[in-house]
Amino acid sequence: MAEQRKKVTLPVLFDKMAKNTPLTMVTCYDYPMAYLVEQAGIDIVLVGDSLGMTILGFDSTLPVTMNDMIRHAQAVRRGTPSGWLIGDMPYMSYQASDESAVLNAGRFMAEAACDGIKLEGGVEVCSRVRAIVAAGIPVMGHLGLTPQSVSSLGGFRLQGKSGKQAKKIVDDAKALEDAGAMAILLELVPDQVCQIITERSKVPIISLGSGPNAHGQLLIFHDMFGLYPRFTPKMAKQYGNAGKVIADGLKEYVNEVTSKAFPEPERYFGIKEEELAELKRLIAEDNA
Ligand code: KIV
């Protein structure tokens, strides 16, 4: 049994930020993945609503429900007892009102033992952020490419390319920080924009495809290990191809079952001769 590491807490994250030690963050959706993430010592673990695409096979994150998220967050927490666990607020769990936002954020804390929540948006969600923070729940903001707004953003593409658009992201980051967000994720914004926001920020800035000049980095687990069959975004680095390992294994299994090479004698169990005789006698009695 591996030794349990110390629980990651907000002061631990801010301490790393102050010491310029980059923060590590990955998405995670289930127990076996979370177990590996824990062993690797990842700081921040996001149960992302990207599970709608990576696990449930939808075309977007929009169909994901609070109940989907809670079930997966519970499994992830069982696998990573010490990671700083963030529940990602799914579509329509916070957009309607401050009250629904607080109640749904509270579910992540009460039912899945999360350490905080993440929601998408800038100035327009600041009243949600304030309400959730006032309820004692840490909030991570999410700017740039925000997948729940993919339709109005015109697709999964770089955000903040013009000076004017970039200024809006810079302003949104400041607004989130002022509203009480404990960290901000920047997804797919230009490197220099991420650097400007990081230099101005008093809370950790995490980059997903936004360059090296943030306080930490995030990658989507399924992109890292070749587990999402539809596409791998350019920003994702592949650290292994578990998808290929599994596909090769399944092909071999099909071959072995069809050729009757599997199962081998050491993988199944017999019954004692006398018990077999008794079984046959009982069956014969039934048929008499
Ligand atoms: O759902 C998710 O995994 C996310 C990332 C894309 C940041 O929100």
PDB file of C-alpha atoms and ligand atoms in Angstrom:
ATOM      1  CA  MET A   1       0.000   0.000   0.000  1.00  0.00           C
ATOM      2  CA  ALA A   2       1.502   3.340  -1.062  1.00  0.00           C
ATOM      3  CA  GLU A   3       2.061   5.876   1.706  1.00  0.00           C
ATOM      4  CA  GLN A   4      -0.719   8.479   1.851  1.00  0.00           C
ATOM      5  CA  ARG A   5       0.507  11.993   1.031  1.00  0.00           C
ATOM      6  CA  LYS A   6      -0.557  15.087   2.969  1.00  0.00           C
ATOM      7  CA  LYS A   7      -3.867  16.647   1.974  1.00  0.00           C
ATOM      8  CA  VAL A   8      -3.498  19.496  -0.512  1.00  0.00           C
ATOM      9  CA  THR A   9      -5.187  22.594   0.918  1.00  0.00           C
ATOM     10  CA  LEU A  10      -5.675  26.168  -0.277  1.00  0.00           C
ATOM     11  CA  PRO A  11      -2.681  27.409   1.780  1.00  0.00           C
ATOM     12  CA  VAL A  12      -0.544  24.686   0.144  1.00  0.00           C
ATOM     13  CA  LEU A  13      -1.602  25.925  -3.308  1.00  0.00           C
ATOM     14  CA  PHE A  14      -0.951  29.586  -2.462  1.00  0.00           C
ATOM     15  CA  ASP A  15       2.372  28.682  -0.888  1.00  0.00           C
ATOM     16  CA  LYS A  16       3.476  26.937  -4.086  1.00  0.00           C
ATOM     17  CA  MET A  17       2.339  29.969  -6.084  1.00  0.00           C
ATOM     18  CA  ALA A  18       4.347  32.298  -3.823  1.00  0.00           C
ATOM     19  CA  LYS A  19       7.433  30.115  -4.233  1.00  0.00           C
ATOM     20  CA  ASN A  20       7.011  29.955  -8.000  1.00  0.00           C
ATOM     21  CA  THR A  21       6.515  26.203  -7.885  1.00  0.00           C
ATOM     22  CA  PRO A  22       4.235  25.309 -10.797  1.00  0.00           C
ATOM     23  CA  LEU A  23       0.881  23.761  -9.849  1.00  0.00           C
ATOM     24  CA  THR A  24      -0.138  20.517 -11.515  1.00  0.00           C
ATOM     25  CA  MET A  25      -3.757  19.894 -12.497  1.00  0.00           C
ATOM     26  CA  VAL A  26      -5.533  17.213 -14.527  1.00  0.00           C
ATOM     27  CA  THR A  27      -9.111  16.275 -15.208  1.00  0.00           C
ATOM     28  CA  CYS A  28     -10.284  12.993 -13.777  1.00  0.00           C
ATOM     29  CA  TYR A  29     -13.559  11.124 -14.011  1.00  0.00           C
ATOM     30  CA  ASP A  30     -13.455   7.808 -12.180  1.00  0.00           C
ATOM     31  CA  TYR A  31     -11.875   5.766  -9.399  1.00  0.00           C
ATOM     32  CA  PRO A  32      -9.066   3.940 -11.257  1.00  0.00           C
ATOM     33  CA  MET A  33      -7.883   7.148 -12.920  1.00  0.00           C
ATOM     34  CA  ALA A  34      -8.079   9.010  -9.606  1.00  0.00           C
ATOM     35  CA  TYR A  35      -6.022   6.316  -7.912  1.00  0.00           C
ATOM     36  CA  LEU A  36      -3.222   6.860 -10.470  1.00  0.00           C
ATOM     37  CA  VAL A  37      -3.546  10.646 -10.211  1.00  0.00           C
ATOM     38  CA  GLU A  38      -3.145  10.367  -6.436  1.00  0.00           C
ATOM     39  CA  GLN A  39      -0.018   8.200  -6.785  1.00  0.00           C
ATOM     40  CA  ALA A  40       1.469  10.782  -9.179  1.00  0.00           C
ATOM     41  CA  GLY A  41       0.994  13.537  -6.578  1.00  0.00           C
ATOM     42  CA  ILE A  42      -1.124  15.858  -8.747  1.00  0.00           C
ATOM     43  CA  ASP A  43      -2.098  19.040  -6.845  1.00  0.00           C
ATOM     44  CA  ILE A  44      -5.516  19.889  -8.313  1.00  0.00           C
ATOM     45  CA  VAL A  45      -7.979  17.364  -9.699  1.00  0.00           C
ATOM     46  CA  LEU A  46     -10.890  18.589 -11.805  1.00  0.00           C
ATOM     47  CA  VAL A  47     -13.947  16.440 -12.288  1.00  0.00           C
ATOM     48  CA  GLY A  48     -14.704  18.254 -15.532  1.00  0.00           C
ATOM     49  CA  ASP A  49     -18.026  18.289 -17.317  1.00  0.00           C
ATOM     50  CA  SER A  50     -15.835  17.260 -20.269  1.00  0.00           C
ATOM     51  CA  LEU A  51     -16.829  13.816 -19.015  1.00  0.00           C
ATOM     52  CA  GLY A  52     -19.923  14.373 -21.171  1.00  0.00           C
ATOM     53  CA  MET A  53     -17.635  13.944 -24.192  1.00  0.00           C
ATOM     54  CA  THR A  54     -14.785  11.770 -22.882  1.00  0.00           C
ATOM     55  CA  ILE A  55     -16.851   9.295 -20.841  1.00  0.00           C
ATOM     56  CA  LEU A  56     -20.461   9.594 -21.996  1.00  0.00           C
ATOM     57  CA  GLY A  57     -19.781  10.129 -25.721  1.00  0.00           C
ATOM     58  CA  PHE A  58     -21.874  13.280 -26.238  1.00  0.00           C
ATOM     59  CA  ASP A  59     -20.766  15.862 -28.837  1.00  0.00           C
ATOM     60  CA  SER A  60     -20.570  18.624 -26.218  1.00  0.00           C
ATOM     61  CA  THR A  61     -20.656  19.151 -22.458  1.00  0.00           C
ATOM     62  CA  LEU A  62     -24.194  20.560 -22.502  1.00  0.00           C
ATOM     63  CA  PRO A  63     -26.180  17.363 -21.758  1.00  0.00           C
ATOM     64  CA  VAL A  64     -24.270  16.697 -18.508  1.00  0.00           C
ATOM     65  CA  THR A  65     -26.410  16.883 -15.347  1.00  0.00           C
ATOM     66  CA  MET A  66     -25.615  17.617 -11.697  1.00  0.00           C
ATOM     67  CA  ASN A  67     -26.367  13.981 -10.857  1.00  0.00           C
ATOM     68  CA  ASP A  68     -23.818  12.795 -13.478  1.00  0.00           C
ATOM     69  CA  MET A  69     -21.237  15.122 -11.954  1.00  0.00           C
ATOM     70  CA  ILE A  70     -21.891  14.097  -8.360  1.00  0.00           C
ATOM     71  CA  ARG A  71     -21.644  10.377  -9.135  1.00  0.00           C
ATOM     72  CA  HIS A  72     -18.272  10.844 -10.878  1.00  0.00           C
ATOM     73  CA  ALA A  73     -16.938  13.288  -8.272  1.00  0.00           C
ATOM     74  CA  GLN A  74     -17.705  10.760  -5.521  1.00  0.00           C
ATOM     75  CA  ALA A  75     -15.751   8.067  -7.384  1.00  0.00           C
ATOM     76  CA  VAL A  76     -12.826  10.420  -7.973  1.00  0.00           C
ATOM     77  CA  ARG A  77     -12.733  11.442  -4.313  1.00  0.00           C
ATOM     78  CA  ARG A  78     -12.496   7.777  -3.305  1.00  0.00           C
ATOM     79  CA  GLY A  79      -9.432   7.456  -5.570  1.00  0.00           C
ATOM     80  CA  THR A  80      -7.721  10.689  -4.595  1.00  0.00           C
ATOM     81  CA  PRO A  81      -8.285  11.435  -0.913  1.00  0.00           C
ATOM     82  CA  SER A  82      -5.588  14.130  -0.823  1.00  0.00           C
ATOM     83  CA  GLY A  83      -5.862  15.987  -4.167  1.00  0.00           C
ATOM     84  CA  TRP A  84      -7.544  19.413  -4.163  1.00  0.00           C
ATOM     85  CA  LEU A  85     -10.772  18.264  -5.761  1.00  0.00           C
ATOM     86  CA  ILE A  86     -12.860  20.585  -7.906  1.00  0.00           C
ATOM     87  CA  GLY A  87     -16.379  19.821  -9.101  1.00  0.00           C
ATOM     88  CA  ASP A  88     -17.165  21.438 -12.436  1.00  0.00           C
ATOM     89  CA  MET A  89     -20.588  23.110 -12.428  1.00  0.00           C
ATOM     90  CA  PRO A  90     -22.438  21.680 -15.456  1.00  0.00           C
ATOM     91  CA  TYR A  91     -24.549  23.628 -17.922  1.00  0.00           C
ATOM     92  CA  MET A  92     -27.597  25.271 -16.293  1.00  0.00           C
ATOM     93  CA  SER A  93     -26.524  24.398 -12.756  1.00  0.00           C
ATOM     94  CA  TYR A  94     -25.580  28.053 -12.081  1.00  0.00           C
ATOM     95  CA  GLN A  95     -26.724  30.167 -15.034  1.00  0.00           C
ATOM     96  CA  ALA A  96     -30.305  30.684 -13.783  1.00  0.00           C
ATOM     97  CA  SER A  97     -29.787  32.279 -10.360  1.00  0.00           C
ATOM     98  CA  ASP A  98     -27.416  32.840  -7.444  1.00  0.00           C
ATOM     99  CA  GLU A  99     -29.608  30.562  -5.357  1.00  0.00           C
ATOM    100  CA  SER A 100     -29.433  27.587  -7.740  1.00  0.00           C
ATOM    101  CA  ALA A 101     -25.690  28.178  -8.069  1.00  0.00           C
ATOM    102  CA  VAL A 102     -25.166  28.015  -4.281  1.00  0.00           C
ATOM    103  CA  LEU A 103     -27.366  24.922  -3.895  1.00  0.00           C
ATOM    104  CA  ASN A 104     -25.606  23.038  -6.693  1.00  0.00           C
ATOM    105  CA  ALA A 105     -22.130  24.089  -5.550  1.00  0.00           C
ATOM    106  CA  GLY A 106     -23.113  22.900  -2.079  1.00  0.00           C
ATOM    107  CA  ARG A 107     -23.987  19.464  -3.467  1.00  0.00           C
ATOM    108  CA  PHE A 108     -20.385  19.005  -4.663  1.00  0.00           C
ATOM    109  CA  MET A 109     -19.146  19.788  -1.151  1.00  0.00           C
ATOM    110  CA  ALA A 110     -21.740  17.818   0.830  1.00  0.00           C
ATOM    111  CA  GLU A 111     -22.234  14.775  -1.408  1.00  0.00           C
ATOM    112  CA  ALA A 112     -18.815  14.346  -3.028  1.00  0.00           C
ATOM    113  CA  ALA A 113     -16.429  15.894  -0.485  1.00  0.00           C
ATOM    114  CA  CYS A 114     -15.043  18.328  -3.067  1.00  0.00           C
ATOM    115  CA  ASP A 115     -12.722  21.151  -2.001  1.00  0.00           C
ATOM    116  CA  GLY A 116     -14.222  23.690  -4.376  1.00  0.00           C
ATOM    117  CA  ILE A 117     -16.094  24.192  -7.633  1.00  0.00           C
ATOM    118  CA  LYS A 118     -15.371  25.658 -11.059  1.00  0.00           C
ATOM    119  CA  LEU A 119     -17.705  27.665 -13.252  1.00  0.00           C
ATOM    120  CA  GLU A 120     -17.351  29.313 -16.633  1.00  0.00           C
ATOM    121  CA  GLY A 121     -17.619  33.009 -17.422  1.00  0.00           C
ATOM    122  CA  GLY A 122     -16.403  36.470 -16.425  1.00  0.00           C
ATOM    123  CA  VAL A 123     -18.180  39.617 -15.269  1.00  0.00           C
ATOM    124  CA  GLU A 124     -21.575  38.050 -16.022  1.00  0.00           C
ATOM    125  CA  VAL A 125     -21.071  35.290 -13.401  1.00  0.00           C
ATOM    126  CA  CYS A 126     -19.504  37.454 -10.687  1.00  0.00           C
ATOM    127  CA  SER A 127     -22.687  37.603  -8.642  1.00  0.00           C
ATOM    128  CA  ARG A 128     -22.738  33.740  -8.686  1.00  0.00           C
ATOM    129  CA  VAL A 129     -19.104  33.676  -7.585  1.00  0.00           C
ATOM    130  CA  ARG A 130     -19.795  36.104  -4.734  1.00  0.00           C
ATOM    131  CA  ALA A 131     -22.826  34.081  -3.575  1.00  0.00           C
ATOM    132  CA  ILE A 132     -20.959  30.738  -3.659  1.00  0.00           C
ATOM    133  CA  VAL A 133     -17.895  32.184  -1.918  1.00  0.00           C
ATOM    134  CA  ALA A 134     -20.184  33.736   0.725  1.00  0.00           C
ATOM    135  CA  ALA A 135     -21.485  30.212   1.369  1.00  0.00           C
ATOM    136  CA  GLY A 136     -17.916  29.195   2.229  1.00  0.00           C
ATOM    137  CA  ILE A 137     -17.196  27.349  -1.014  1.00  0.00           C
ATOM    138  CA  PRO A 138     -13.962  28.067  -2.923  1.00  0.00           C
ATOM    139  CA  VAL A 139     -14.510  28.940  -6.594  1.00  0.00           C
ATOM    140  CA  MET A 140     -12.218  28.560  -9.604  1.00  0.00           C
ATOM    141  CA  GLY A 141     -13.152  30.779 -12.560  1.00  0.00           C
ATOM    142  CA  HIS A 142     -12.788  29.676 -16.185  1.00  0.00           C
ATOM    143  CA  LEU A 143     -12.123  32.117 -19.038  1.00  0.00           C
ATOM    144  CA  GLY A 144     -11.114  31.982 -22.695  1.00  0.00           C
ATOM    145  CA  LEU A 145     -12.555  28.973 -24.455  1.00  0.00           C
ATOM    146  CA  THR A 146     -15.505  28.136 -22.236  1.00  0.00           C
ATOM    147  CA  PRO A 147     -17.030  24.940 -23.692  1.00  0.00           C
ATOM    148  CA  GLN A 148     -20.547  25.584 -22.351  1.00  0.00           C
ATOM    149  CA  SER A 149     -20.662  28.663 -24.628  1.00  0.00           C
ATOM    150  CA  VAL A 150     -19.085  26.912 -27.607  1.00  0.00           C
ATOM    151  CA  SER A 151     -21.987  27.867 -29.851  1.00  0.00           C
ATOM    152  CA  SER A 152     -21.666  31.615 -29.221  1.00  0.00           C
ATOM    153  CA  LEU A 153     -17.844  31.392 -29.355  1.00  0.00           C
ATOM    154  CA  GLY A 154     -18.053  29.898 -32.847  1.00  0.00           C
ATOM    155  CA  GLY A 155     -16.409  26.559 -32.042  1.00  0.00           C
ATOM    156  CA  PHE A 156     -13.442  25.170 -30.107  1.00  0.00           C
ATOM    157  CA  ARG A 157     -10.929  27.870 -31.096  1.00  0.00           C
ATOM    158  CA  LEU A 158      -8.354  30.308 -29.676  1.00  0.00           C
ATOM    159  CA  GLN A 159     -10.004  33.158 -27.732  1.00  0.00           C
ATOM    160  CA  GLY A 160      -8.754  36.734 -27.232  1.00  0.00           C
ATOM    161  CA  LYS A 161      -6.918  37.056 -30.531  1.00  0.00           C
ATOM    162  CA  SER A 162      -7.690  40.753 -30.991  1.00  0.00           C
ATOM    163  CA  GLY A 163      -6.519  43.402 -28.533  1.00  0.00           C
ATOM    164  CA  LYS A 164     -10.144  44.236 -27.716  1.00  0.00           C
ATOM    165  CA  GLN A 165     -11.136  40.615 -27.058  1.00  0.00           C
ATOM    166  CA  ALA A 166      -7.971  40.065 -25.009  1.00  0.00           C
ATOM    167  CA  LYS A 167      -8.767  43.172 -22.905  1.00  0.00           C
ATOM    168  CA  LYS A 168     -12.189  41.689 -22.111  1.00  0.00           C
ATOM    169  CA  ILE A 169     -10.478  38.515 -20.818  1.00  0.00           C
ATOM    170  CA  VAL A 170      -8.019  40.595 -18.744  1.00  0.00           C
ATOM    171  CA  ASP A 171     -10.963  42.557 -17.269  1.00  0.00           C
ATOM    172  CA  ASP A 172     -12.952  39.365 -16.629  1.00  0.00           C
ATOM    173  CA  ALA A 173     -10.003  37.857 -14.747  1.00  0.00           C
ATOM    174  CA  LYS A 174      -9.776  40.919 -12.519  1.00  0.00           C
ATOM    175  CA  ALA A 175     -13.552  40.874 -11.938  1.00  0.00           C
ATOM    176  CA  LEU A 176     -13.459  37.187 -10.937  1.00  0.00           C
ATOM    177  CA  GLU A 177     -10.565  37.812  -8.564  1.00  0.00           C
ATOM    178  CA  ASP A 178     -12.413  40.775  -7.011  1.00  0.00           C
ATOM    179  CA  ALA A 179     -15.542  38.619  -6.650  1.00  0.00           C
ATOM    180  CA  GLY A 180     -13.540  36.164  -4.551  1.00  0.00           C
ATOM    181  CA  ALA A 181     -12.421  33.444  -7.005  1.00  0.00           C
ATOM    182  CA  MET A 182      -9.507  31.490  -5.501  1.00  0.00           C
ATOM    183  CA  ALA A 183      -7.989  30.638  -8.907  1.00  0.00           C
ATOM    184  CA  ILE A 184      -8.680  31.165 -12.594  1.00  0.00           C
ATOM    185  CA  LEU A 185      -8.326  28.722 -15.451  1.00  0.00           C
ATOM    186  CA  LEU A 186      -7.412  30.217 -18.824  1.00  0.00           C
ATOM    187  CA  GLU A 187      -8.296  27.884 -21.665  1.00  0.00           C
ATOM    188  CA  LEU A 188      -6.867  28.488 -25.120  1.00  0.00           C
ATOM    189  CA  VAL A 189      -5.908  32.150 -24.917  1.00  0.00           C
ATOM    190  CA  PRO A 190      -2.699  33.572 -26.413  1.00  0.00           C
ATOM    191  CA  ASP A 191       0.439  33.006 -24.366  1.00  0.00           C
ATOM    192  CA  GLN A 192       1.107  36.755 -23.908  1.00  0.00           C
ATOM    193  CA  VAL A 193      -2.438  37.396 -22.667  1.00  0.00           C
ATOM    194  CA  CYS A 194      -2.033  34.604 -20.126  1.00  0.00           C
ATOM    195  CA  GLN A 195       1.281  36.120 -19.019  1.00  0.00           C
ATOM    196  CA  ILE A 196      -0.260  39.583 -18.528  1.00  0.00           C
ATOM    197  CA  ILE A 197      -3.110  38.130 -16.452  1.00  0.00           C
ATOM    198  CA  THR A 198      -0.705  35.976 -14.417  1.00  0.00           C
ATOM    199  CA  GLU A 199       1.549  38.951 -13.628  1.00  0.00           C
ATOM    200  CA  ARG A 200      -1.417  40.998 -12.401  1.00  0.00           C
ATOM    201  CA  SER A 201      -3.121  38.234 -10.458  1.00  0.00           C
ATOM    202  CA  LYS A 202      -3.047  37.596  -6.717  1.00  0.00           C
ATOM    203  CA  VAL A 203      -4.639  34.154  -7.190  1.00  0.00           C
ATOM    204  CA  PRO A 204      -3.231  31.173  -9.095  1.00  0.00           C
ATOM    205  CA  ILE A 205      -3.720  31.250 -12.857  1.00  0.00           C
ATOM    206  CA  ILE A 206      -3.866  27.837 -14.501  1.00  0.00           C
ATOM    207  CA  SER A 207      -3.161  27.396 -18.201  1.00  0.00           C
ATOM    208  CA  LEU A 208      -4.871  24.947 -20.505  1.00  0.00           C
ATOM    209  CA  GLY A 209      -3.283  25.536 -23.885  1.00  0.00           C
ATOM    210  CA  SER A 210      -2.449  29.114 -22.863  1.00  0.00           C
ATOM    211  CA  GLY A 211       1.316  28.814 -22.577  1.00  0.00           C
ATOM    212  CA  PRO A 212       3.975  28.389 -19.912  1.00  0.00           C
ATOM    213  CA  ASN A 213       3.626  31.690 -18.059  1.00  0.00           C
ATOM    214  CA  ALA A 214       0.833  30.705 -15.682  1.00  0.00           C
ATOM    215  CA  HIS A 215       1.135  29.474 -12.091  1.00  0.00           C
ATOM    216  CA  GLY A 216       0.092  25.993 -13.161  1.00  0.00           C
ATOM    217  CA  GLN A 217      -0.852  23.715 -16.021  1.00  0.00           C
ATOM    218  CA  LEU A 218      -3.930  21.616 -16.760  1.00  0.00           C
ATOM    219  CA  LEU A 219      -4.386  18.779 -19.233  1.00  0.00           C
ATOM    220  CA  ILE A 220      -7.401  16.618 -20.013  1.00  0.00           C
ATOM    221  CA  PHE A 221      -6.618  13.071 -18.884  1.00  0.00           C
ATOM    222  CA  HIS A 222      -8.090  11.377 -21.967  1.00  0.00           C
ATOM    223  CA  ASP A 223      -5.999  13.574 -24.308  1.00  0.00           C
ATOM    224  CA  MET A 224      -2.834  12.768 -22.333  1.00  0.00           C
ATOM    225  CA  PHE A 225      -3.217   9.034 -22.790  1.00  0.00           C
ATOM    226  CA  GLY A 226      -4.863   8.541 -26.173  1.00  0.00           C
ATOM    227  CA  LEU A 227      -8.219   7.673 -24.673  1.00  0.00           C
ATOM    228  CA  TYR A 228     -10.479  10.037 -26.635  1.00  0.00           C
ATOM    229  CA  PRO A 229     -11.044   8.562 -30.085  1.00  0.00           C
ATOM    230  CA  ARG A 230     -12.559  11.552 -31.901  1.00  0.00           C
ATOM    231  CA  PHE A 231      -9.678  14.057 -31.859  1.00  0.00           C
ATOM    232  CA  THR A 232      -6.681  15.237 -29.870  1.00  0.00           C
ATOM    233  CA  PRO A 233      -6.438  19.045 -29.630  1.00  0.00           C
ATOM    234  CA  LYS A 234      -3.114  20.622 -30.573  1.00  0.00           C
ATOM    235  CA  MET A 235      -2.653  21.979 -27.032  1.00  0.00           C
ATOM    236  CA  ALA A 236      -2.752  18.447 -25.581  1.00  0.00           C
ATOM    237  CA  LYS A 237       0.524  16.573 -25.156  1.00  0.00           C
ATOM    238  CA  GLN A 238       0.272  12.794 -25.229  1.00  0.00           C
ATOM    239  CA  TYR A 239       2.281  11.181 -22.438  1.00  0.00           C
ATOM    240  CA  GLY A 240       1.363   7.624 -23.372  1.00  0.00           C
ATOM    241  CA  ASN A 241      -1.034   5.695 -25.542  1.00  0.00           C
ATOM    242  CA  ALA A 242      -3.235   3.708 -23.207  1.00  0.00           C
ATOM    243  CA  GLY A 243      -5.881   3.658 -25.964  1.00  0.00           C
ATOM    244  CA  LYS A 244      -3.502   1.634 -28.183  1.00  0.00           C
ATOM    245  CA  VAL A 245      -2.538  -0.695 -25.324  1.00  0.00           C
ATOM    246  CA  ILE A 246      -6.235  -1.417 -24.688  1.00  0.00           C
ATOM    247  CA  ALA A 247      -7.122  -1.762 -28.394  1.00  0.00           C
ATOM    248  CA  ASP A 248      -4.215  -4.217 -28.941  1.00  0.00           C
ATOM    249  CA  GLY A 249      -5.231  -6.181 -25.857  1.00  0.00           C
ATOM    250  CA  LEU A 250      -8.831  -6.441 -27.019  1.00  0.00           C
ATOM    251  CA  LYS A 251      -7.753  -7.699 -30.464  1.00  0.00           C
ATOM    252  CA  GLU A 252      -5.602 -10.351 -28.817  1.00  0.00           C
ATOM    253  CA  TYR A 253      -8.503 -11.355 -26.552  1.00  0.00           C
ATOM    254  CA  VAL A 254     -10.836 -11.734 -29.550  1.00  0.00           C
ATOM    255  CA  ASN A 255      -8.212 -13.902 -31.296  1.00  0.00           C
ATOM    256  CA  GLU A 256      -7.627 -16.055 -28.235  1.00  0.00           C
ATOM    257  CA  VAL A 257     -11.329 -16.603 -27.551  1.00  0.00           C
ATOM    258  CA  THR A 258     -12.074 -17.474 -31.181  1.00  0.00           C
ATOM    259  CA  SER A 259      -9.063 -19.798 -31.399  1.00  0.00           C
ATOM    260  CA  LYS A 260      -9.943 -21.250 -27.948  1.00  0.00           C
ATOM    261  CA  ALA A 261      -6.496 -20.317 -26.570  1.00  0.00           C
ATOM    262  CA  PHE A 262      -8.346 -18.547 -23.733  1.00  0.00           C
ATOM    263  CA  PRO A 263      -9.160 -19.503 -21.041  1.00  0.00           C
ATOM    264  CA  GLU A 264      -6.060 -21.495 -20.070  1.00  0.00           C
ATOM    265  CA  PRO A 265      -6.455 -24.263 -17.450  1.00  0.00           C
ATOM    266  CA  GLU A 266      -4.954 -22.086 -14.689  1.00  0.00           C
ATOM    267  CA  ARG A 267      -7.811 -19.563 -15.063  1.00  0.00           C
ATOM    268  CA  TYR A 268     -10.739 -21.787 -14.158  1.00  0.00           C
ATOM    269  CA  PHE A 269     -11.712 -24.154 -11.378  1.00  0.00           C
ATOM    270  CA  GLY A 270     -12.911 -27.734 -11.073  1.00  0.00           C
ATOM    271  CA  ILE A 271     -15.117 -29.581  -8.622  1.00  0.00           C
ATOM    272  CA  LYS A 272     -13.985 -32.751  -6.743  1.00  0.00           C
ATOM    273  CA  GLU A 273     -14.744 -36.068  -8.504  1.00  0.00           C
ATOM    274  CA  GLU A 274     -17.074 -37.240  -5.715  1.00  0.00           C
ATOM    275  CA  GLU A 275     -18.998 -33.925  -5.750  1.00  0.00           C
ATOM    276  CA  LEU A 276     -19.350 -34.157  -9.512  1.00  0.00           C
ATOM    277  CA  ALA A 277     -20.714 -37.684  -9.165  1.00  0.00           C
ATOM    278  CA  GLU A 278     -23.185 -36.425  -6.553  1.00  0.00           C
ATOM    279  CA  LEU A 279     -24.270 -33.599  -8.842  1.00  0.00           C
ATOM    280  CA  LYS A 280     -24.861 -36.025 -11.706  1.00  0.00           C
ATOM    281  CA  ARG A 281     -26.791 -38.349  -9.390  1.00  0.00           C
ATOM    282  CA  LEU A 282     -29.033 -35.429  -8.267  1.00  0.00           C
ATOM    283  CA  ILE A 283     -29.696 -34.380 -11.863  1.00  0.00           C
ATOM    284  CA  ALA A 284     -30.524 -37.983 -12.801  1.00  0.00           C
ATOM    285  CA  GLU A 285     -32.912 -38.155  -9.819  1.00  0.00           C
ATOM    286  CA  ASP A 286     -34.700 -35.022 -11.078  1.00  0.00           C
ATOM    287  CA  ASN A 287     -35.012 -36.508 -14.545  1.00  0.00           C
ATOM    288  CA  ALA A 288     -36.277 -39.915 -13.294  1.00  0.00           C
TER     289      ALA A 288
HETATM  290  O1  KIV B   1     -14.769  20.104 -18.238  1.00  0.00           O
HETATM  291  C1  KIV B   1     -13.548  20.249 -18.266  1.00  0.00           C
HETATM  292  O2  KIV B   1     -12.756  19.311 -18.266  1.00  0.00           O
HETATM  293  C2  KIV B   1     -13.061  21.602 -18.317  1.00  0.00           C
HETATM  294  C3  KIV B   1     -11.728  21.791 -18.927  1.00  0.00           C
HETATM  295  C4  KIV B   1     -11.862  21.858 -20.404  1.00  0.00           C
HETATM  296  C5  KIV B   1     -11.079  22.955 -18.382  1.00  0.00           C
HETATM  297  O3  KIV B   1     -13.750  22.504 -17.977  1.00  0.00           O
END
